[in-house]
Amino acid sequence: QVQLVESGGGLGQAGGSLRLSCAASRSISSINDMGWYRQAPGMQRELVAGISSGGVTNYADSVKGRFTISRDNAKNTVSLQMNSLKPEDTAVYYCNARQIVPLLSGEYVAHDYWGQGTQVTVSS
């Protein structure tokens, strides 16, 4: 229902900055939550940052003060500004959209949509 495409990944330097972008195939104004996850080799996928439709944000402790998530509903994009990069930030970063879908029964169910991922590598 929603296609997500990440961009902006690549090679960064420790202490430097990168900006990731996620483009959605349709309006994201009705998507309840969007976020960025990352997965390093041999590690579990973890939430990096999330932002609600109301603009409320949350961050993993490891990135607080360094990363900033934002959304632009007019452009159907979500971005992750990454500053003060560290080698441990190296991972594949995935854009996520979570939408609460109403059912005919009157109940609601959450659906998750994922981008293909973009590699971020931070050199020491």
XYZ file of C-alpha atoms in Angstrom:
124
model
C 0.000 0.000 0.000
C 2.926 2.316 0.723
C 6.240 2.071 -1.074
C 9.253 3.498 0.755
C 12.611 4.314 -0.802
C 15.625 5.387 1.232
C 18.480 7.509 -0.029
C 21.457 9.404 1.323
C 23.424 6.513 2.708
C 27.086 6.039 2.058
C 30.437 6.565 3.674
C 30.781 9.002 6.517
C 33.618 9.989 8.770
C 33.660 9.813 12.537
C 32.497 13.175 13.796
C 30.922 14.000 10.453
C 27.340 14.135 9.225
C 24.996 12.348 6.872
C 21.361 12.951 6.010
C 19.042 10.098 5.092
C 15.781 10.607 3.258
C 12.778 8.355 2.817
C 10.349 8.984 -0.012
C 6.867 7.514 0.184
C 4.735 6.591 -2.800
C 1.719 8.378 -1.440
C 0.689 10.911 1.159
C 2.054 10.214 4.617
C -0.229 12.632 6.384
C -2.496 9.765 7.393
C 0.346 7.482 8.453
C 0.375 7.361 12.215
C 4.068 6.768 12.812
C 7.194 6.848 10.718
C 10.676 5.996 11.791
C 14.156 4.829 11.082
C 15.555 1.478 12.124
C 19.011 0.073 11.666
C 20.578 -3.343 11.636
C 24.259 -4.110 11.922
C 25.716 -7.489 10.901
C 24.856 -10.136 13.453
C 22.656 -7.719 15.371
C 18.932 -7.328 15.864
C 17.129 -4.546 14.072
C 16.666 -1.609 16.399
C 14.639 1.557 16.400
C 16.786 4.633 15.908
C 14.178 7.369 15.794
C 10.444 7.725 15.356
C 8.009 10.527 14.665
C 4.239 10.526 14.982
C 1.723 12.227 12.738
C 1.545 14.917 15.396
C 5.273 15.510 15.305
C 6.149 13.791 18.556
C 9.615 12.255 18.337
C 11.523 9.601 20.187
C 15.116 8.444 19.917
C 17.282 5.583 20.967
C 19.525 6.576 23.839
C 22.575 5.928 21.703
C 21.649 8.674 19.224
C 20.030 11.302 21.431
C 21.613 14.671 20.906
C 23.190 13.555 17.645
C 20.345 12.489 15.335
C 17.204 14.376 14.386
C 14.155 12.928 12.655
C 11.725 15.089 10.725
C 8.828 14.666 8.328
C 7.536 16.756 5.474
C 3.991 15.716 4.715
C 3.786 18.024 1.710
C 6.694 16.209 0.073
C 5.842 12.775 1.457
C 9.289 12.410 2.964
C 10.895 11.577 6.266
C 14.498 12.474 6.986
C 17.141 11.552 9.499
C 19.884 14.072 10.108
C 22.865 12.286 11.603
C 25.545 14.403 13.221
C 28.619 13.510 15.239
C 28.777 10.130 13.560
C 30.469 7.242 15.304
C 31.797 3.978 13.863
C 29.119 2.130 15.825
C 26.502 3.906 13.708
C 27.539 1.657 10.833
C 24.508 -0.369 9.757
C 21.820 -0.752 7.152
C 19.170 1.859 7.834
C 15.528 1.157 7.050
C 12.619 3.525 6.734
C 9.439 2.333 8.405
C 5.834 3.423 8.211
C 3.219 2.189 10.634
C -0.383 2.818 9.780
C -3.409 2.050 11.875
C -5.996 0.606 9.519
C -9.683 0.506 10.368
C -11.437 -2.774 9.691
C -15.035 -3.330 8.697
C -15.555 -4.911 12.089
C -14.804 -1.569 13.697
C -11.501 -2.774 15.068
C -8.101 -1.439 14.071
C -4.919 -3.176 13.054
C -1.388 -1.855 12.625
C 0.428 -2.421 9.345
C 4.155 -1.921 8.887
C 5.815 -0.964 5.624
C 9.545 -1.038 5.011
C 12.009 0.430 2.595
C 14.760 -1.616 0.996
C 17.429 -0.188 3.277
C 20.455 1.989 2.714
C 23.969 1.253 3.906
C 25.687 3.697 6.222
C 29.359 3.129 6.928
C 31.272 5.341 9.333
C 35.035 5.149 9.214
C 37.207 5.506 12.287
